[in-house]
Short mmCIF file of C-alpha atoms and ligand atoms in Angstrom, two decimals:
data_model
loop_
_atom_site.label_atom_id
_atom_site.label_comp_id
_atom_site.label_asym_id
_atom_site.label_seq_id
_atom_site.Cartn_x
_atom_site.Cartn_y
_atom_site.Cartn_z
CA MET V 1 -157.94 -45.96 190.14
CA GLN V 2 -154.50 -46.82 188.74
CA LEU V 3 -153.14 -46.41 192.07
CA ILE V 4 -154.76 -49.69 193.50
CA ASN V 5 -153.44 -51.93 190.70
CA GLN V 6 -150.85 -50.29 188.60
CA PRO V 7 -149.85 -52.34 185.54
CA THR V 8 -146.62 -54.27 185.72
CA ILE V 9 -143.73 -51.63 184.86
CA THR V 10 -141.62 -53.35 182.07
CA THR V 11 -138.81 -51.63 180.17
CA ASN V 12 -137.86 -53.22 176.76
CA GLY V 13 -139.89 -56.25 178.14
CA VAL V 14 -137.59 -56.48 181.26
CA VAL V 15 -139.69 -56.77 184.45
CA ARG V 16 -138.08 -55.32 187.63
CA PRO V 17 -135.71 -57.83 189.36
CA THR V 18 -138.12 -57.44 192.56
CA LEU V 19 -141.40 -59.14 192.02
CA VAL V 20 -144.31 -60.82 193.47
CA GLU V 21 -145.03 -64.22 191.97
CA VAL V 22 -148.87 -65.36 192.59
CA ASN V 23 -149.45 -69.10 191.88
CA LEU V 24 -152.83 -69.46 190.37
CA ASP V 25 -153.10 -73.06 191.11
CA ARG V 26 -152.62 -72.79 194.94
CA LEU V 27 -155.48 -70.07 194.83
CA THR V 28 -157.78 -72.75 192.98
CA GLU V 29 -156.64 -75.29 195.73
CA ASN V 30 -157.21 -73.11 198.56
CA TYR V 31 -160.66 -71.96 197.29
CA ARG V 32 -161.72 -75.47 196.51
CA ALA V 33 -160.81 -76.55 200.11
CA ILE V 34 -162.79 -73.85 201.55
CA GLN V 35 -165.80 -74.31 199.38
CA GLN V 36 -165.72 -78.16 200.22
CA LYS V 37 -165.46 -77.54 203.90
CA VAL V 38 -168.26 -75.00 204.01
CA ALA V 39 -170.55 -76.49 201.21
CA PRO V 40 -173.40 -76.21 201.16
CA ALA V 41 -172.85 -72.41 202.39
CA ARG V 42 -171.72 -70.27 199.59
CA VAL V 43 -168.40 -68.39 199.38
CA MET V 44 -167.73 -64.76 199.15
CA ALA V 45 -164.13 -64.19 198.22
CA ILE V 46 -162.56 -61.07 199.91
CA LEU V 47 -160.47 -59.04 197.63
CA LYS V 48 -159.92 -55.69 199.31
CA ALA V 49 -156.51 -54.14 199.58
CA ASN V 50 -155.38 -55.20 196.21
CA ALA V 51 -156.54 -58.83 196.91
CA TYR V 52 -154.32 -58.81 200.15
CA GLY V 53 -151.48 -57.75 197.87
CA HIS V 54 -151.97 -60.55 195.26
CA GLY V 55 -153.24 -58.19 192.47
CA LEU V 56 -157.22 -57.21 192.76
CA VAL V 57 -158.19 -57.78 189.08
CA GLU V 58 -156.18 -60.73 188.21
CA VAL V 59 -157.19 -62.61 191.22
CA ALA V 60 -160.93 -61.52 190.55
CA ARG V 61 -160.77 -62.73 187.05
CA HIS V 62 -159.21 -66.35 188.25
CA ILE V 63 -161.74 -66.59 191.10
CA CYS V 64 -164.82 -65.74 189.05
CA ALA V 65 -163.49 -68.22 186.49
CA LEU V 66 -163.92 -70.92 189.23
CA GLY V 67 -167.44 -69.80 189.65
CA VAL V 68 -167.43 -67.88 192.97
CA ASP V 69 -170.73 -66.88 194.39
CA TYR V 70 -169.84 -63.44 195.57
CA LEU V 71 -166.84 -61.00 195.84
CA GLY V 72 -166.43 -58.75 198.70
CA VAL V 73 -164.14 -55.38 198.77
CA ALA V 74 -163.58 -52.82 201.40
CA VAL V 75 -164.26 -49.58 199.52
CA LEU V 76 -166.18 -48.45 196.55
CA GLU V 77 -163.19 -47.41 194.33
CA GLU V 78 -162.06 -51.13 194.62
CA GLY V 79 -165.81 -52.27 193.28
CA ILE V 80 -165.55 -49.74 190.31
CA LEU V 81 -162.25 -50.92 189.41
CA LEU V 82 -163.55 -54.44 189.27
CA ARG V 83 -166.57 -53.38 187.06
CA GLU V 84 -164.49 -51.37 184.79
CA GLN V 85 -162.35 -54.39 184.17
CA GLY V 86 -165.34 -56.48 183.17
CA ILE V 87 -166.12 -58.34 186.22
CA THR V 88 -169.72 -59.16 186.36
CA ALA V 89 -169.98 -61.08 189.58
CA PRO V 90 -171.87 -59.65 192.38
CA VAL V 91 -169.74 -57.50 194.39
CA LEU V 92 -170.38 -56.40 198.10
CA VAL V 93 -168.58 -53.33 199.52
CA LEU V 94 -167.96 -54.12 203.12
CA GLY V 95 -167.22 -50.62 204.53
CA GLY V 96 -169.54 -47.76 205.45
CA ILE V 97 -170.92 -45.49 202.67
CA LEU V 98 -171.30 -41.70 202.35
CA GLY V 99 -174.42 -40.13 200.74
CA ASN V 100 -172.61 -38.68 197.60
CA GLN V 101 -171.16 -42.20 196.62
CA ILE V 102 -174.61 -43.82 196.39
CA PRO V 103 -175.25 -42.93 192.79
CA LEU V 104 -171.89 -44.55 191.90
CA PHE V 105 -172.84 -47.76 193.64
CA LEU V 106 -175.79 -47.95 191.59
CA LYS V 107 -174.26 -47.08 188.49
CA TYR V 108 -171.95 -49.87 188.77
CA ASP V 109 -174.37 -52.16 190.06
CA LEU V 110 -172.43 -52.72 193.37
CA THR V 111 -174.15 -54.22 196.50
CA LEU V 112 -174.11 -51.53 199.55
CA THR V 113 -173.78 -51.98 203.06
CA ALA V 114 -176.57 -50.29 205.08
CA SER V 115 -176.37 -50.00 208.80
CA SER V 116 -178.84 -47.45 209.75
CA VAL V 117 -182.09 -46.24 208.87
CA GLU V 118 -180.83 -42.97 207.60
CA LYS V 119 -178.58 -44.55 205.15
CA LEU V 120 -181.35 -46.91 204.02
CA GLU V 121 -183.38 -43.91 203.29
CA HIS V 122 -180.55 -42.09 201.28
CA ILE V 123 -180.00 -45.25 199.23
CA GLU V 124 -184.00 -45.46 198.64
CA GLU V 125 -184.04 -41.87 197.50
CA ALA V 126 -181.15 -42.24 195.07
CA ALA V 127 -182.47 -45.46 193.66
CA ARG V 128 -185.80 -43.77 193.21
CA GLN V 129 -184.36 -40.95 191.31
CA MET V 130 -182.31 -43.07 189.16
CA GLY V 131 -185.13 -45.54 188.60
CA VAL V 132 -183.29 -48.62 189.71
CA THR V 133 -183.49 -51.18 192.60
CA ALA V 134 -180.51 -50.81 195.08
CA ARG V 135 -178.96 -54.18 196.08
CA VAL V 136 -178.33 -53.81 200.00
CA HIS V 137 -176.82 -56.01 202.75
CA LEU V 138 -177.83 -54.88 206.29
CA LYS V 139 -175.01 -54.63 208.70
CA ILE V 140 -175.39 -55.70 212.36
CA ASP V 141 -172.93 -55.12 214.98
CA THR V 142 -172.96 -57.96 217.27
CA GLY V 143 -169.80 -56.94 219.25
CA MET V 144 -167.29 -55.23 217.29
CA GLU V 145 -168.31 -51.47 217.48
CA ARG V 146 -167.03 -50.62 213.86
CA ILE V 147 -170.05 -50.14 211.46
CA GLY V 148 -173.31 -51.70 211.74
CA VAL V 149 -176.55 -50.99 213.59
CA HIS V 150 -176.27 -52.57 217.16
CA TYR V 151 -177.97 -55.86 217.80
CA TYR V 152 -180.20 -54.45 220.55
CA SER V 153 -181.63 -51.84 218.11
CA ALA V 154 -181.43 -53.85 214.98
CA GLU V 155 -185.34 -54.43 214.75
CA THR V 156 -186.18 -50.80 213.66
CA LEU V 157 -183.64 -51.13 210.83
CA LEU V 158 -185.17 -54.36 209.75
CA GLU V 159 -188.56 -53.00 209.92
CA ALA V 160 -187.34 -49.83 207.89
CA SER V 161 -185.85 -52.10 205.36
CA LEU V 162 -189.39 -53.60 204.60
CA ARG V 163 -190.74 -50.34 203.68
CA GLN V 164 -188.35 -49.30 200.95
CA LYS V 165 -189.61 -49.49 197.47
CA HIS V 166 -186.39 -49.41 195.52
CA ILE V 167 -184.45 -51.54 197.65
CA GLN V 168 -183.72 -55.31 197.61
CA VAL V 169 -182.40 -56.42 201.03
CA GLU V 170 -180.50 -59.49 199.43
CA GLY V 171 -178.44 -60.11 202.69
CA ILE V 172 -177.61 -59.50 206.25
CA PHE V 173 -174.35 -59.69 208.05
CA SER V 174 -172.21 -59.34 210.91
CA HIS V 175 -168.49 -59.65 211.91
CA PHE V 176 -166.37 -61.36 214.37
CA ALA V 177 -164.03 -59.53 216.59
CA ASN V 178 -162.04 -62.55 218.07
CA ALA V 179 -162.84 -65.42 216.11
CA ASP V 180 -158.90 -65.94 215.47
CA THR V 181 -158.04 -66.71 219.23
CA ASP V 182 -158.47 -70.03 220.94
CA ASP V 183 -161.33 -68.66 223.44
CA PRO V 184 -164.78 -69.39 221.70
CA SER V 185 -166.73 -67.35 224.41
CA TYR V 186 -167.06 -63.89 222.51
CA THR V 187 -167.55 -65.48 219.22
CA ARG V 188 -170.28 -67.75 220.39
CA LEU V 189 -171.92 -64.65 221.93
CA GLN V 190 -171.88 -62.70 218.87
CA LEU V 191 -173.27 -65.53 216.98
CA GLU V 192 -176.05 -65.94 219.47
CA ARG V 193 -176.94 -62.02 219.31
CA PHE V 194 -176.95 -62.41 215.33
CA MET V 195 -179.28 -65.32 215.51
CA GLU V 196 -181.47 -63.29 217.81
CA VAL V 197 -181.65 -60.60 215.34
CA LEU V 198 -182.30 -63.08 212.54
CA SER V 199 -185.49 -64.60 214.32
CA PHE V 200 -187.17 -61.30 213.24
CA TYR V 201 -187.99 -62.91 209.69
CA GLU V 202 -189.19 -66.09 211.24
CA ARG V 203 -191.47 -64.39 213.72
CA ARG V 204 -192.97 -62.64 210.81
CA SER V 205 -193.05 -65.43 208.48
CA LEU V 206 -190.80 -63.50 206.17
CA PRO V 207 -188.16 -64.88 203.97
CA THR V 208 -184.63 -64.52 205.45
CA PRO V 209 -182.13 -62.67 203.59
CA LEU V 210 -178.58 -64.25 202.74
CA ARG V 211 -177.11 -64.69 206.12
CA HIS V 212 -173.19 -64.21 206.55
CA ILE V 213 -170.71 -63.66 209.48
CA ALA V 214 -168.02 -66.08 209.00
CA ASN V 215 -164.41 -64.79 208.37
CA SER V 216 -161.42 -67.06 207.75
CA ALA V 217 -160.94 -67.88 211.38
CA ALA V 218 -164.54 -68.74 211.71
CA ILE V 219 -164.28 -70.93 208.67
CA LEU V 220 -161.46 -72.90 210.38
CA GLN V 221 -163.16 -72.83 213.85
CA TYR V 222 -166.83 -72.46 213.96
CA PRO V 223 -168.79 -74.44 211.37
CA GLU V 224 -171.94 -73.50 213.12
CA SER V 225 -171.48 -69.87 211.77
CA TYR V 226 -171.23 -70.86 208.10
CA LEU V 227 -174.92 -69.94 207.73
CA ASP V 228 -175.86 -69.05 203.99
CA MET V 229 -172.52 -67.81 203.04
CA VAL V 230 -168.86 -67.39 204.51
CA ARG V 231 -166.47 -64.43 203.56
CA ALA V 232 -162.99 -65.93 202.80
CA GLY V 233 -160.18 -63.61 203.00
CA ILE V 234 -156.49 -64.59 204.23
CA LEU V 235 -157.35 -68.34 204.07
CA LEU V 236 -157.96 -68.21 200.35
CA TYR V 237 -154.51 -67.01 199.92
CA GLY V 238 -153.05 -69.77 201.73
CA VAL V 239 -152.26 -68.01 205.10
CA TYR V 240 -153.56 -68.73 208.52
CA PRO V 241 -155.26 -65.81 210.35
CA SER V 242 -153.17 -66.33 213.47
CA PRO V 243 -150.97 -68.80 215.17
CA GLU V 244 -153.57 -70.02 217.55
CA VAL V 245 -156.31 -71.01 214.90
CA ALA V 246 -157.26 -74.71 214.51
CA ARG V 247 -155.69 -75.63 211.06
CA SER V 248 -158.71 -77.54 209.84
CA ILE V 249 -158.31 -76.94 206.23
CA GLN V 250 -155.05 -77.31 204.57
CA VAL V 251 -154.03 -74.33 202.41
CA ARG V 252 -150.95 -73.22 200.92
CA PRO V 253 -149.49 -69.66 200.32
CA ALA V 254 -150.24 -68.49 196.93
CA LEU V 255 -147.64 -65.53 197.13
CA SER V 256 -143.79 -65.63 196.78
CA TRP V 257 -141.77 -62.32 196.88
CA LYS V 258 -138.53 -62.66 195.03
CA SER V 259 -135.52 -60.67 194.17
CA HIS V 260 -132.19 -60.90 192.59
CA VAL V 261 -128.59 -60.00 193.64
CA VAL V 262 -127.63 -56.86 191.87
CA PHE V 263 -124.23 -56.04 193.85
CA PHE V 264 -121.49 -58.28 195.59
CA LYS V 265 -118.52 -57.36 197.61
CA VAL V 266 -116.30 -58.39 200.24
CA VAL V 267 -116.59 -56.36 203.35
CA LYS V 268 -113.47 -56.03 205.85
CA PRO V 269 -113.83 -56.23 209.66
CA GLY V 270 -114.93 -53.15 211.25
CA HIS V 271 -116.37 -51.59 208.14
CA PRO V 272 -120.01 -50.86 209.18
CA VAL V 273 -122.90 -51.72 206.57
CA GLY V 274 -125.75 -49.22 205.79
CA TYR V 275 -127.43 -46.27 207.33
CA GLY V 276 -126.51 -45.48 210.79
CA SER V 277 -123.61 -47.79 210.83
CA THR V 278 -125.46 -50.36 213.05
CA TRP V 279 -123.77 -53.65 211.93
CA GLN V 280 -120.25 -54.64 211.21
CA SER V 281 -118.34 -57.78 211.10
CA ASP V 282 -115.37 -58.81 213.09
CA HIS V 283 -114.05 -60.86 210.14
CA MET V 284 -113.97 -60.70 206.44
CA VAL V 285 -117.27 -61.47 204.78
CA ARG V 286 -119.21 -61.40 201.54
CA VAL V 287 -122.06 -59.22 201.29
CA VAL V 288 -124.73 -58.89 198.57
CA THR V 289 -127.21 -56.15 197.89
CA VAL V 290 -130.64 -56.78 196.87
CA PRO V 291 -132.80 -54.27 195.30
CA VAL V 292 -135.90 -54.15 197.72
CA GLY V 293 -136.59 -52.04 200.81
CA TYR V 294 -139.16 -50.52 202.86
CA GLY V 295 -140.34 -48.31 199.98
CA ASP V 296 -141.65 -51.82 198.65
CA GLY V 297 -143.17 -52.74 201.92
CA TYR V 298 -140.19 -54.67 203.20
CA PHE V 299 -140.40 -52.94 206.54
CA ARG V 300 -137.68 -51.07 208.00
CA CYS V 301 -138.37 -52.18 211.47
CA MET V 302 -137.34 -55.90 210.57
CA SER V 303 -133.73 -54.61 210.31
CA GLY V 304 -131.55 -56.87 212.59
CA LYS V 305 -134.13 -59.62 212.30
CA ALA V 306 -135.03 -60.37 208.75
CA GLU V 307 -133.51 -63.27 206.83
CA VAL V 308 -133.62 -64.23 203.13
CA ILE V 309 -133.23 -67.44 201.11
CA LEU V 310 -130.32 -67.56 198.58
CA HIS V 311 -129.25 -71.10 197.01
CA GLY V 312 -131.80 -72.73 199.11
CA LYS V 313 -130.00 -71.49 202.50
CA ARG V 314 -131.28 -68.74 204.84
CA TYR V 315 -128.87 -65.77 205.53
CA PRO V 316 -129.45 -62.65 207.73
CA VAL V 317 -130.18 -59.08 206.23
CA VAL V 318 -127.62 -57.01 207.90
CA GLY V 319 -127.46 -53.23 208.77
CA ARG V 320 -130.71 -50.99 208.30
CA ILE V 321 -133.23 -51.80 205.53
CA ALA V 322 -133.14 -48.75 203.08
CA MET V 323 -135.95 -47.48 201.01
CA ASP V 324 -134.90 -49.53 198.14
CA GLN V 325 -131.90 -51.80 199.04
CA ILE V 326 -130.91 -54.25 201.63
CA MET V 327 -127.69 -55.99 202.37
CA VAL V 328 -127.39 -59.63 203.05
CA ASN V 329 -124.44 -61.36 204.88
CA ILE V 330 -123.51 -64.69 203.00
CA GLU V 331 -120.28 -65.28 205.09
CA TRP V 332 -117.79 -66.90 202.66
CA ASP V 333 -120.41 -68.50 200.47
CA SER V 334 -120.67 -67.59 196.85
CA ALA V 335 -123.21 -65.58 194.95
CA TYR V 336 -123.43 -63.91 191.88
CA ASN V 337 -125.17 -60.91 190.25
CA ASN V 338 -128.61 -61.93 189.26
CA ASP V 339 -128.98 -64.92 191.67
CA GLU V 340 -132.50 -65.21 192.92
CA VAL V 341 -133.34 -64.16 196.53
CA ILE V 342 -136.30 -65.04 198.10
CA LEU V 343 -137.93 -62.80 200.43
CA ILE V 344 -141.22 -64.84 200.97
CA GLY V 345 -141.42 -68.16 199.65
CA GLU V 346 -139.74 -71.64 199.33
CA ASP V 347 -136.60 -73.31 197.99
CA GLY V 348 -136.91 -77.02 198.47
CA ASP V 349 -137.14 -77.68 202.38
CA VAL V 350 -136.31 -74.02 203.32
CA SER V 351 -139.08 -71.43 203.50
CA ILE V 352 -139.53 -68.09 204.63
CA THR V 353 -143.40 -67.33 205.36
CA CYS V 354 -145.25 -64.11 205.69
CA GLU V 355 -145.74 -65.15 209.28
CA ASP V 356 -142.08 -64.83 209.76
CA LEU V 357 -141.97 -61.43 208.32
CA ALA V 358 -145.01 -60.52 210.71
CA CYS V 359 -142.95 -61.86 213.56
CA TRP V 360 -139.96 -59.83 212.58
CA ALA V 361 -142.03 -56.67 212.24
CA ASP V 362 -144.02 -57.29 215.10
CA THR V 363 -147.57 -57.40 213.14
CA ILE V 364 -149.69 -59.77 211.55
CA PRO V 365 -149.31 -61.41 208.23
CA TYR V 366 -152.36 -59.19 206.96
CA GLU V 367 -150.24 -56.35 207.24
CA ILE V 368 -147.27 -57.79 205.73
CA LEU V 369 -149.30 -58.80 202.50
CA THR V 370 -151.19 -55.64 202.12
CA ASN V 371 -148.30 -53.54 202.38
CA ILE V 372 -146.31 -54.97 199.31
CA ASN V 373 -146.46 -51.91 197.23
CA THR V 374 -147.62 -51.53 193.79
CA ARG V 375 -144.10 -50.79 192.82
CA VAL V 376 -143.51 -54.45 192.91
CA PRO V 377 -144.79 -56.01 189.87
CA ARG V 378 -147.08 -59.09 190.13
CA VAL V 379 -146.56 -62.04 187.94
CA TYR V 380 -148.79 -64.91 187.58
CA VAL V 381 -147.80 -68.43 187.37
CA HIS V 382 -149.03 -72.01 187.37
CA ASP V 383 -147.36 -75.27 188.89
CA PRO V 384 -144.97 -76.73 186.60
CA LYS V 385 -146.79 -79.66 184.79
C1 LIG F 401 -161.70 -58.38 205.84
C2 LIG F 401 -163.08 -58.88 206.11
C3 LIG F 401 -163.31 -60.20 206.00
C4 LIG F 401 -162.10 -61.34 205.46
O1 LIG F 401 -161.20 -61.42 206.79
P1 LIG F 401 -160.50 -62.71 206.72
O2 LIG F 401 -159.78 -62.69 208.10
O3 LIG F 401 -159.14 -62.29 205.77
O4 LIG F 401 -160.95 -63.92 206.25
C5 LIG F 401 -164.41 -60.82 206.10
N1 LIG F 401 -165.36 -59.80 206.60
C6 LIG F 401 -165.28 -58.50 206.78
C7 LIG F 401 -166.51 -57.58 207.08
C8 LIG F 401 -164.05 -57.95 206.45
O5 LIG F 401 -163.70 -56.69 206.62
#
């Protein structure tokens, strides 16, 4: 369990010079902005993958203090960790379940995702044996082909769910495949399919469970998809899901990634820098070394593209990104040991975003955030008063 959220490593009280700073006030602002936009729908805060790299337990504590309605994680272990750390808010585990995991779900009072009659019967049997009522959300596949019962055969699952004595079907949900693009056609089709499945309850005059389908992109672009609850992931952390989405809510990034200069030198022309000797200067330059690398999640494939901020100015990372260190060409500017280096974040008007890193690494911001290794200590800060 420690792997998910290692305690900050300190030596005689000194934190590693490379750290992630999470601004809790920004998390609050982002959460409030989402809440305001989607009201009266409720908000499920998605905390999977170490809260998108922001630190699972600390973010959970903060969001719970704001009165969040529901927490969502991807895997059982994340849910257990939250419970072991004293988080009592309802927690939905979004991923698929295996039979032998079910007793743990029940022991830790975690909400299960059920996507087949067979799973439902497994849950029923385990709950009966333990003498408890299992809380379940049914998962409908409306066009993602990941997990969930297909919308065209969902009725059997919904019917079966009515027969179980030890299961409370608290919710029913689906997931969009393309809500982050500027083409609404597939998202609308998925929503239509979901509504058709939900009509089951109306047709039988049964109360409808909590309905949810909207992720961050849908929160921004499809108000008609809010239903009873939305699932806010990346937007909560202040990052937009894609460059194409309408920015109908203003959010700001909560995460900064910082390090410090550990070494300064002058490099002569024609003297290559780093593994593979891929870069050299044709004139004398000053180069600083910064203790961060791909072993921290600063992807090696960004070599030759990445930049960092030093003293409010952007400078290029030169040579190959190594496991634990990078070199930065500051031309003939000055820098001293221990000067702050910003990998993601702002200094005055200059900023580097996780979208920038995603572009250099040819990926999406989600992958940048969730790959910042647990070797990097997380520090929680507030805006200066
Ligand atoms: C990750 C996830 C979300 C949140 O997605 P964002 O794009 O980060 O908002 C919502 N629902 C499910 C099922 C997910 O797996």
